[in-house]
Amino acid sequence: MLLLEALDTSALQVSSSIVVCRASRMVPMSSWYCVVIVLWLLVNNTSFVSGDGSDWVSVGYIVQVARQPESSSQGTEKGLQTIIRGADRLVGKGPWSITNEESVLPPSKNPHDYLSWAPYHWPDCRWCSVKAKAEMGGDDPSNQPVDDKQWFAPAGDARVDGHTKVSRRSPRPRRAAHRRPMVNVSQRLQNSRRKAGVRRRDFTAESKPTATVESTFLSVNPVQQTVTASQSGAGRLSPTASAASQAHAEAVTKTTKATTCTPSPTTSMAPSATWTSCPYVGRDGKVNPDVRTLNGPSAINNVGQYSIYGSIAFATKRTTKYSQDVVNAIDYFFLNPDTKMNPNVNYGQIVRGEGPKGKKGTFTGVLDIRGVVKVINSIFILKSGGSADWTNTRDQGMRDWILEYSTWLQESDIGKVTATRPNNHVSFYVAQLAASKYYAGDKPGAVFVLQSFFKKEFRDQIAASGEQPFEGVRAKPVHYRSFNLEALIMNAKLGDALGVDFWTAKSKYGATIQTALDYAITVDPKGEDVGNLLPHVAAVAAAYGDPVGKYKGFLSKHLSTYESKPFWFYNQPGALTKSPTAKTKRSIYLGGGEDDDDGSEPDDGGTITKPGEGASDGGPVNGAPKIPFTCPDAFEDTTKVEIDNGIFVTCEQLRPLYEAEVPGVVA
């Protein structure tokens, strides 16, 4: 098989991704797999928006800019114009929905239920060779995968003489898209491949698919994992086999040829058959490109990106067309009975492979829906701007959707597991839940959610040096440090909007969000792209100040045109009311000035840290942490913690990252 690495793996977007194919022994498929996926994305003109990361834009700041354009900070005009152009460009690509003929049905058979696949999992098919197939009785249908494993219900597949073939045309008359099973993605893949002249080849390999899913302990040898029935319904995994038992399994494979592989059903087997007939193995940081053939992930990202751009354009230009287009996009995705998404993520980031009917999604699927925060943000902007298009009836309908989703986050098995993760998954979970409560009118509840996070999970997320151990341990640490910073900054901005200061909240080692950003821009990236850090640099500069020009220098070095980017427009000191810079009489962000506090008392988010100060009490002394290391609270009742599908870490693996000295290499 070929391994496709997306150099830009953020948020399942491929707008600027460079796909690199290299040989791998994971799956015995020929090079057509890689070629077909890439051709499918190109031929079918799949739309992925090159948007900003998750964020919260100050509504008050947008209103101020709209009323008094000259009052905004100097140098932001270009950024605003980029936002307006972005809104003009994106509107033609919408509206967006998870329910259209490009998708496959989730296990519920309900096209309105969100469906996505775990991005880092790859099929590990082991089909018999022709010789082995003959020894096992040729085409005996009893040797074929049975129908009860086909829990994805691909619309274009048909069972013929025990084999899986692809039907080239639907046997039923065409009906409205929302009332007929969605056309199978594999059919479009095959059509694209046929148009491009790519020939199909046989799949052959050595051993039979098993019911296990390979999981990984980072920095150690992979171990086999199986689903534990006693754990939550979110599909968590626990180890069941040691290296010795794994070696024994390999020995069995070699000595029982007649029962260790499955005959290839046909040389024209549909790619979708691997979804249920082959086990899937995890490869941290390596995105399987076929996850992008589903509409859900891109649809929620696109509607969120367009909503925030369009609402800002409406508020600042006072053009009703922007308001109307944003309202139409939100209606189409959330409220229209024919195209809406149901308010749950029961089938988000499913780990494909052999399994029972009705297989559920995993805790990582909640991450997919983080775009809902932008949608909520945009509604606040529309309402503050006096949009006549956002009616009371529409507002109530959206509140009902958000309330139901908020309940699902708190009461479903998947939501409960996500809330206990110690890394970026809980950070984005908190952002969604807090924003949902804020929009539903429960401000105290939103504040409580944020306070609980910053007083619990956040305290273990940042070491004294600024390293984020649960992110730094991953295969792509620069990407994951930036990803969690994205959520932390968004949560601090939500707190700012609710009147609470979380900018000065500290981890148990005395580190703040600023400390984490300083580490991320200082440590050697070792070839990873630091571009995703740029919006966070602007946000931290606005919140904490930049008296010596460190952050401005980083921005200039890596993106000379940063002042024309959307993030520069809304990451300004004037957009924040509870940050350290907001607590000074003069903004150090613009250069110089005394650290003169405004006399306000510290909010519940934490103690006051002066602008530019970074970590204090528990910070490094002569390069070494001051506060002794203790295992994160996540390990209180276990020796290992799952931080992504099938990816576990132990306390001892994280210890070196917590005890690391401050880096001295500038990115």
XYZ file of C-alpha atoms in Angstrom:
667
model
C 0.000 0.000 0.000
C 1.051 3.577 -0.262
C 1.206 5.930 2.663
C -0.087 9.407 1.905
C 1.175 12.127 4.196
C -0.556 15.495 4.202
C 2.023 18.079 5.207
C -0.828 20.271 6.346
C -3.021 17.939 8.410
C -4.963 20.568 10.333
C -8.703 20.142 10.617
C -8.919 17.708 7.734
C -8.459 20.573 5.280
C -6.463 19.964 2.114
C -6.629 23.383 0.546
C -2.877 23.886 0.686
C -1.830 20.340 1.477
C 0.942 18.646 -0.423
C 0.258 14.931 -0.647
C 3.329 12.766 -0.643
C 3.156 9.086 -1.578
C 5.752 6.679 -0.353
C 5.931 2.922 -0.204
C 4.686 1.145 2.878
C 4.113 -2.495 3.790
C 0.963 -1.808 5.780
C -1.501 -2.826 3.094
C -0.671 -4.911 0.031
C -2.330 -2.632 -2.513
C -0.607 -1.246 -5.547
C 0.001 2.391 -6.369
C -3.490 2.912 -7.783
C -4.817 3.560 -4.262
C -2.822 6.748 -3.904
C -3.404 7.828 -7.499
C -7.146 7.253 -7.371
C -7.638 9.208 -4.139
C -5.714 12.191 -5.483
C -7.484 12.056 -8.861
C -10.856 11.801 -7.169
C -10.200 14.982 -5.193
C -9.078 16.803 -8.346
C -11.586 15.474 -10.891
C -14.556 16.026 -8.617
C -13.376 19.492 -7.610
C -13.799 18.794 -3.927
C -14.105 22.069 -2.036
C -12.015 22.609 1.058
C -11.774 26.099 2.470
C -8.366 27.437 3.368
C -9.719 29.007 6.530
C -8.386 30.281 9.798
C -8.132 28.066 12.821
C -10.829 27.988 15.487
C -11.230 31.326 17.220
C -13.590 33.712 18.954
C -13.833 37.250 17.565
C -14.800 40.013 19.995
C -18.324 41.146 19.114
C -17.819 44.486 20.845
C -14.669 45.122 18.842
C -16.474 44.459 15.542
C -19.296 46.804 16.542
C -16.756 49.489 17.448
C -14.968 49.141 14.118
C -18.311 49.345 12.310
C -19.335 52.521 14.122
C -15.951 54.215 14.232
C -13.601 52.722 11.639
C -10.878 55.180 12.559
C -10.932 53.963 16.173
C -9.540 50.548 15.302
C -5.826 49.932 15.684
C -3.663 51.178 12.873
C -2.665 48.730 10.166
C -5.711 46.443 10.293
C -7.498 47.711 7.182
C -5.815 45.175 4.909
C -6.860 42.345 7.176
C -10.470 43.494 7.087
C -10.416 43.694 3.290
C -9.085 40.127 3.159
C -12.028 38.991 5.278
C -14.509 40.710 2.958
C -12.873 39.187 -0.122
C -12.958 35.818 1.612
C -16.688 36.154 2.195
C -17.220 37.052 -1.475
C -15.205 34.036 -2.586
C -16.685 31.455 -0.227
C -20.349 32.258 -0.743
C -20.213 30.692 -4.206
C -19.038 27.381 -2.746
C -21.996 27.005 -0.419
C -24.363 26.190 1.035
C -22.943 23.198 2.862
C -24.557 20.075 4.285
C -23.523 16.644 5.489
C -26.511 15.169 3.631
C -25.897 14.810 -0.090
C -25.227 12.117 -2.645
C -21.451 12.388 -2.154
C -21.661 10.517 1.159
C -22.341 7.063 2.525
C -24.888 6.315 5.182
C -23.769 6.054 8.821
C -24.660 2.927 10.818
C -27.971 4.519 11.846
C -28.959 4.671 8.137
C -30.011 8.274 8.844
C -28.311 10.659 6.381
C -28.737 13.540 8.858
C -26.397 11.900 11.372
C -22.845 13.203 11.105
C -20.317 10.662 9.826
C -16.530 10.828 9.692
C -13.671 8.355 9.844
C -10.689 8.305 12.179
C -8.065 10.147 10.100
C -4.947 8.279 11.243
C -6.202 4.749 10.564
C -5.301 2.705 7.487
C -6.624 -0.639 6.160
C -4.400 -3.649 6.828
C -5.909 -6.129 4.323
C -4.300 -9.557 4.099
C -5.850 -11.426 1.200
C -4.732 -14.899 0.179
C -2.578 -15.436 -2.862
C -4.038 -17.389 -5.817
C -2.293 -20.573 -4.629
C -3.604 -20.257 -1.099
C -7.049 -19.487 -2.448
C -7.086 -22.797 -4.353
C -5.925 -24.695 -1.255
C -8.819 -23.192 0.697
C -11.457 -24.338 -1.726
C -11.483 -21.681 -4.402
C -14.499 -19.409 -4.458
C -16.462 -21.082 -1.689
C -18.860 -18.346 -0.552
C -18.577 -19.599 3.010
C -15.065 -18.179 3.086
C -16.235 -14.674 2.200
C -17.023 -11.804 4.572
C -20.647 -12.020 5.676
C -23.278 -9.359 5.198
C -23.742 -8.635 8.890
C -20.355 -6.900 8.876
C -21.483 -4.380 6.280
C -22.549 -1.810 8.877
C -21.740 1.213 6.699
C -24.460 0.463 4.157
C -22.561 1.710 1.079
C -25.244 2.572 -1.452
C -23.502 1.405 -4.621
C -22.271 -2.062 -3.606
C -24.040 -5.306 -4.478
C -23.418 -8.886 -3.355
C -23.027 -11.290 -6.299
C -22.255 -14.997 -5.749
C -20.623 -14.243 -2.424
C -18.436 -11.542 -3.880
C -18.523 -7.770 -3.628
C -18.931 -5.884 -6.872
C -19.710 -2.287 -7.671
C -22.976 -1.474 -9.368
C -22.381 1.119 -12.093
C -25.903 2.457 -12.007
C -28.634 2.579 -9.438
C -31.408 -0.041 -9.920
C -33.939 2.432 -8.567
C -35.346 5.610 -10.112
C -33.720 8.826 -8.968
C -35.372 10.616 -6.105
C -34.650 13.746 -4.141
C -31.125 13.550 -2.714
C -32.288 13.636 0.899
C -34.712 10.722 0.358
C -32.497 8.169 -1.336
C -29.414 6.301 -0.110
C -26.374 8.378 -0.889
C -24.180 7.340 -3.793
C -21.217 5.338 -2.600
C -17.901 7.170 -2.521
C -16.150 4.123 -3.964
C -18.300 4.397 -7.104
C -17.007 7.926 -7.731
C -13.480 6.781 -7.031
C -13.796 4.037 -9.629
C -15.348 6.368 -12.195
C -12.516 8.866 -11.718
C -9.942 6.114 -11.983
C -11.536 4.757 -15.148
C -11.579 8.226 -16.749
C -7.928 8.668 -15.867
C -6.966 5.307 -17.378
C -5.850 3.764 -14.087
C -6.116 -0.041 -14.245
C -7.236 -2.142 -11.311
C -4.857 -4.677 -9.853
C -5.331 -7.669 -7.569
C -5.021 -7.320 -3.799
C -2.900 -10.153 -2.404
C -1.236 -10.685 0.959
C -0.288 -13.176 3.584
C -2.748 -13.403 6.471
C -6.370 -13.197 7.538
C -7.944 -10.043 8.952
C -8.389 -10.214 12.709
C -10.804 -8.423 14.990
C -8.035 -6.430 16.644
C -7.074 -2.833 16.089
C -3.442 -1.843 16.404
C -2.935 0.804 19.070
C 0.199 2.638 19.970
C 2.067 3.500 23.123
C 4.080 6.481 21.980
C 7.866 6.073 21.974
C 7.594 2.330 22.580
C 6.836 -0.680 20.410
C 3.205 -0.951 19.244
C 0.990 -3.432 21.077
C -2.209 -5.110 19.972
C -5.386 -3.631 21.473
C -9.006 -4.751 21.586
C -12.163 -3.015 22.691
C -12.913 -3.572 26.365
C -16.597 -4.120 27.031
C -16.383 -2.739 30.558
C -15.297 0.667 29.370
C -17.433 3.515 28.097
C -19.466 3.160 24.925
C -17.083 5.565 23.199
C -14.932 2.730 21.895
C -11.960 3.144 24.235
C -9.202 0.571 23.961
C -6.991 -1.290 26.421
C -3.984 -3.616 25.937
C -4.636 -7.351 25.744
C -1.485 -8.787 24.211
C 2.171 -8.645 25.116
C 5.114 -8.901 22.757
C 5.241 -12.627 23.466
C 1.614 -13.200 22.533
C 2.118 -11.112 19.407
C 5.049 -13.329 18.428
C 2.869 -16.382 19.077
C 0.176 -14.966 16.781
C 2.750 -14.492 14.039
C 3.868 -18.100 14.487
C 0.266 -19.288 14.127
C -0.033 -17.309 10.921
C 2.921 -19.143 9.430
C 1.830 -22.631 10.451
C -1.916 -22.604 9.732
C -2.039 -21.426 6.133
C -5.479 -22.946 5.497
C -7.134 -20.722 8.135
C -5.025 -17.564 8.244
C -6.075 -15.676 5.162
C -9.219 -14.798 3.280
C -9.563 -15.391 -0.483
C -9.826 -12.171 -2.422
C -13.532 -11.985 -3.387
C -12.825 -10.677 -6.886
C -10.235 -8.748 -8.827
C -12.777 -5.937 -9.152
C -13.439 -5.598 -5.442
C -14.788 -2.204 -4.393
C -12.550 -0.082 -2.140
C -15.481 0.237 0.269
C -15.215 -3.487 1.035
C -12.055 -2.779 3.006
C -14.118 -0.630 5.386
C -15.659 -3.717 6.958
C -13.552 -6.671 5.801
C -10.088 -5.472 6.818
C -8.702 -4.457 10.193
C -7.476 -0.853 10.408
C -4.215 0.155 12.050
C -3.248 3.522 13.507
C -0.371 5.652 12.166
C -0.133 8.788 14.301
C 0.130 11.973 12.272
C -0.381 10.270 8.895
C -3.758 11.157 7.424
C -5.564 8.557 5.314
C -6.730 10.714 2.369
C -9.985 8.858 1.861
C -11.362 10.421 5.059
C -11.733 13.564 2.970
C -14.187 11.916 0.589
C -16.909 12.314 3.222
C -18.735 15.636 3.320
C -19.169 16.112 7.056
C -15.738 17.385 8.154
C -15.371 19.912 5.349
C -19.020 21.014 5.589
C -18.854 22.070 9.246
C -15.509 23.797 8.710
C -16.790 25.632 5.649
C -20.040 26.843 7.171
C -18.156 28.053 10.243
C -15.543 29.892 8.197
C -18.064 31.519 5.900
C -20.358 32.499 8.771
C -17.654 34.440 10.602
C -16.329 36.121 7.451
C -19.802 36.982 6.175
C -21.040 38.341 9.501
C -17.967 40.582 9.877
C -18.462 41.793 6.301
C -22.108 42.583 7.082
C -21.306 44.420 10.303
C -18.531 46.546 8.810
C -19.941 47.222 5.330
C -23.632 47.321 6.318
C -24.555 45.339 3.202
C -27.615 43.165 3.724
C -26.535 40.600 1.137
C -23.836 39.332 3.512
C -26.396 38.931 6.274
C -28.795 37.069 3.986
C -26.095 34.723 2.713
C -24.856 33.877 6.220
C -28.404 33.191 7.388
C -29.009 30.945 4.379
C -25.820 28.985 5.094
C -26.767 28.461 8.751
C -30.322 27.488 7.803
C -29.122 24.946 5.272
C -26.697 23.235 7.651
C -28.641 23.348 10.938
C -32.342 24.049 10.400
C -33.611 22.940 6.974
C -35.410 19.591 7.476
C -34.028 18.227 4.204
C -30.382 19.126 4.738
C -29.825 19.700 8.452
C -27.348 17.873 10.671
C -28.783 16.150 13.729
C -27.295 17.593 16.968
C -25.051 14.661 17.870
C -21.709 13.150 16.863
C -22.558 9.503 17.488
C -20.661 8.448 14.360
C -17.739 10.862 14.398
C -14.254 9.506 13.597
C -15.318 5.857 13.446
C -12.378 3.468 13.369
C -13.255 1.267 10.399
C -12.667 -2.453 10.335
C -14.456 -5.660 11.258
C -17.161 -5.028 13.789
C -20.844 -5.425 14.699
C -23.728 -3.513 13.237
C -24.361 -0.093 14.687
C -20.725 0.572 15.493
C -20.383 3.923 17.225
C -18.010 6.801 16.771
C -15.145 7.640 19.099
C -14.360 10.437 21.554
C -12.142 12.118 18.958
C -15.180 12.824 16.755
C -16.275 15.752 18.946
C -13.228 17.596 17.648
C -14.770 17.647 14.156
C -17.610 19.941 15.259
C -15.439 22.739 16.683
C -16.588 24.909 13.750
C -19.881 25.370 15.623
C -18.096 27.939 17.823
C -17.559 30.177 14.789
C -21.206 29.787 13.831
C -22.322 30.875 17.312
C -19.838 33.767 17.186
C -21.251 34.890 13.842
C -24.814 34.867 15.192
C -23.786 37.197 18.002
C -22.258 39.537 15.409
C -25.382 39.432 13.230
C -27.609 40.243 16.199
C -25.320 43.030 17.443
C -25.266 44.465 13.942
C -29.047 44.580 13.839
C -29.563 41.984 11.106
C -33.228 41.870 10.097
C -32.599 38.458 8.499
C -31.841 36.745 11.789
C -35.426 36.578 13.013
C -36.693 35.569 16.457
C -38.134 32.369 15.007
C -34.821 31.441 13.434
C -32.969 32.337 16.635
C -35.228 30.077 18.683
C -34.766 27.217 16.238
C -30.995 27.547 16.461
C -31.120 27.781 20.264
C -33.093 24.518 20.331
C -30.443 22.851 18.155
C -27.605 24.152 20.323
C -29.348 23.147 23.550
C -29.835 19.604 22.255
C -26.196 19.430 21.164
C -25.078 20.782 24.539
C -27.088 18.063 26.273
C -25.508 15.430 24.024
C -22.021 16.727 24.887
C -22.719 16.350 28.601
C -24.808 13.175 28.724
C -23.682 10.875 25.892
C -21.031 8.229 26.509
C -18.845 9.764 23.814
C -19.165 13.259 25.265
C -18.373 12.036 28.775
C -15.183 10.330 27.614
C -14.090 13.408 25.653
C -14.538 15.535 28.770
C -11.976 13.371 30.605
C -9.174 13.578 28.032
C -6.175 15.628 29.223
C -5.092 17.101 25.870
C -6.468 19.138 22.965
C -9.633 17.042 22.869
C -10.881 18.381 26.200
C -9.721 21.908 25.297
C -11.928 21.975 22.182
C -14.749 20.166 24.009
C -14.790 22.959 26.606
C -14.887 25.633 23.885
C -17.926 24.019 22.253
C -19.778 23.520 25.521
C -19.029 27.009 26.874
C -20.005 28.711 23.594
C -23.205 26.646 23.455
C -24.236 27.650 26.969
C -23.354 31.278 26.242
C -25.586 31.341 23.174
C -28.411 29.540 24.978
C -28.458 32.339 27.557
C -26.753 30.416 30.376
C -23.825 32.753 31.053
C -23.150 31.415 34.574
C -23.043 27.907 33.122
C -20.595 28.999 30.418
C -18.335 30.649 33.010
C -18.482 27.541 35.201
C -17.405 25.298 32.305
C -14.392 27.519 31.592
C -13.449 27.926 35.252
C -13.600 24.180 35.816
C -11.276 23.600 32.875
C -8.694 26.206 33.855
C -8.687 24.951 37.451
C -8.373 21.286 36.475
C -7.238 19.985 33.065
C -5.364 23.149 32.121
C -3.149 22.864 35.201
C -1.503 19.735 33.745
C -1.268 20.954 30.164
C 1.750 23.298 30.344
C 5.125 22.557 31.937
C 7.333 25.219 33.534
C 9.300 25.536 30.291
C 6.120 26.098 28.285
C 6.150 22.635 26.739
C 2.761 20.963 26.407
C 3.695 17.351 27.221
C 0.454 15.742 26.035
C 0.993 17.437 22.653
C 4.790 17.355 22.496
C 4.778 13.565 22.799
C 2.926 13.186 19.491
C 4.438 12.317 16.098
C 4.069 15.959 14.974
C 4.654 17.998 18.123
C 4.756 21.424 16.454
C 1.345 20.821 14.908
C -0.207 19.579 18.143
C 1.288 22.314 20.341
C -0.222 24.846 17.955
C -3.519 22.971 17.859
C -3.977 23.007 21.628
C -2.887 26.650 21.798
C -5.664 27.371 19.311
C -8.211 25.972 21.775
C -6.629 27.602 24.848
C -6.648 31.047 23.245
C -10.241 30.559 22.080
C -11.262 29.620 25.629
C -9.486 32.669 27.050
C -11.284 34.880 24.506
C -14.633 33.314 25.442
C -13.842 34.119 29.066
C -12.966 37.655 28.028
C -16.373 37.991 26.349
C -18.022 36.720 29.544
C -16.077 39.164 31.712
C -13.567 36.734 33.256
C -9.769 36.746 32.966
C -8.264 33.396 32.012
C -5.214 34.926 30.325
C -3.409 34.941 33.657
C -4.520 31.456 34.725
C -1.496 29.306 35.563
C -0.692 25.637 35.342
C 0.579 23.835 38.447
C 4.084 24.747 37.254
C 3.318 28.477 37.032
C 2.978 28.612 33.255
C 0.408 30.634 31.299
C -0.823 30.547 27.724
C 1.943 33.019 26.950
C 4.551 30.613 28.344
C 3.294 27.882 26.027
C 3.413 30.181 23.003
C 6.946 31.342 23.862
C 8.135 27.745 24.011
C 6.410 26.833 20.753
C 8.090 29.653 18.797
C 11.490 29.048 20.386
C 11.952 25.275 20.219
C 13.543 23.765 17.109
C 10.648 22.713 14.807
C 12.807 19.993 13.191
C 11.317 20.448 9.758
C 7.693 20.997 10.750
C 5.870 24.048 9.457
C 5.432 26.806 12.058
C 2.845 28.668 9.969
C -0.084 27.535 12.133
C 1.471 29.373 15.083
C 1.216 32.814 13.472
C -2.382 33.627 14.524
C -1.500 32.576 18.077
C 1.533 34.864 18.094
C -0.708 37.794 17.151
C -3.247 36.848 19.845
C -0.622 36.538 22.580
C 0.933 39.859 21.555
C -2.467 41.523 21.823
C -3.215 39.942 25.201
C 0.159 40.172 26.960
C 2.007 42.906 25.098
C 5.165 42.914 22.989
C 7.444 45.557 24.555
C 10.651 44.327 22.897
C 9.115 43.365 19.550
C 9.709 39.612 19.921
C 6.343 38.606 18.500
C 6.396 41.179 15.736
C 9.822 39.889 14.745
C 8.550 36.301 14.549
C 5.598 37.346 12.410
C 7.795 39.371 10.055
C 10.293 36.541 9.716
C 7.740 33.891 8.763
C 5.073 35.957 6.978
C 5.981 39.417 5.769
C 2.371 40.092 4.762
C 0.874 39.232 8.168
C -0.855 42.623 8.420
C -3.083 41.635 5.500
C -4.296 38.448 7.182
C -7.685 38.139 8.904
C -6.091 37.112 12.205
C -4.251 40.426 12.383
C -7.511 42.363 12.070
C -9.250 40.782 15.071
C -6.212 40.034 17.276
C -5.762 43.570 18.571
C -5.517 44.941 22.153
C -8.788 46.786 21.645
C -10.565 43.481 21.094
C -9.795 42.288 24.655
C -11.144 43.622 27.932
C -9.712 41.250 30.556
C -6.211 40.624 29.236
C -3.038 41.952 30.893
C -2.747 44.687 28.256
C -6.322 45.767 28.962
C -5.366 46.200 32.617
C -2.728 48.834 31.833
C -3.318 52.536 31.234
C -1.161 52.460 28.118
C -0.895 49.510 25.739
C 2.602 48.086 25.900
C 1.652 46.191 22.737
C 2.305 49.349 20.731
C 5.732 49.846 22.319
C 6.928 51.251 25.627
C 5.007 52.361 28.710
C 4.889 51.493 32.381
C 3.414 48.308 33.781
C 0.672 50.270 35.497
C -2.274 48.132 36.532
C -5.735 49.657 36.333
C -6.455 48.755 39.929
C -8.964 46.035 39.176
C -9.067 42.925 41.294
C -8.047 39.578 39.773
C -10.971 37.696 38.215
C -11.784 34.112 39.050
C -9.707 32.913 36.140
C -6.421 33.332 38.013
C -3.988 35.824 39.459
C -2.767 38.845 37.556
C 0.402 38.473 35.518
C 1.965 41.673 34.247
C 2.167 42.117 30.464
C 5.200 40.413 28.995
C 5.997 38.632 32.264
C 5.031 35.131 31.222
C 5.401 32.356 33.784
C 6.168 33.330 37.333
C 6.124 31.479 40.658
C 6.697 28.013 39.253
C 8.762 29.061 36.272
C 12.259 27.837 35.409
C 15.216 28.854 37.558
C 18.549 28.701 35.725
C 16.865 26.627 33.039
C 15.423 24.019 35.431
C 11.814 23.776 36.674
C 11.253 25.134 40.180
C 8.269 22.988 41.107
C 8.959 19.211 41.287
C 7.199 17.012 38.755
C 4.096 15.095 39.764
C 2.037 12.847 37.525
C -0.923 14.591 35.864
C -4.312 14.006 37.472
C -5.368 11.946 34.440
C -3.201 9.095 35.784
C -4.844 9.061 39.196
C -6.715 5.804 38.547
C -4.760 4.353 35.635
C -1.208 3.799 34.408
C -1.944 4.856 30.846
C -4.214 7.403 29.178
C -5.673 7.332 25.678
C -5.059 10.723 24.029
C -6.256 9.768 20.528
C -7.816 6.695 18.939
C -5.538 3.831 19.979
C -2.740 6.156 21.160
C -1.788 5.799 24.821
C 0.801 7.505 27.000
C 2.148 6.788 30.462
C 3.225 9.206 33.164
C 6.869 8.164 32.828
C 6.816 8.894 29.111
C 5.684 12.444 29.832
C 8.100 13.114 32.711
C 11.051 14.223 30.495
C 8.787 16.718 28.752
C 7.646 18.224 32.033
C 11.223 18.450 33.291
C 12.713 19.844 30.072
C 14.760 23.026 30.254
C 13.853 26.173 28.386
C 14.953 25.762 24.735
C 17.570 28.021 23.255
C 17.027 27.502 19.532
C 14.885 30.106 17.769
C 12.435 28.725 15.193
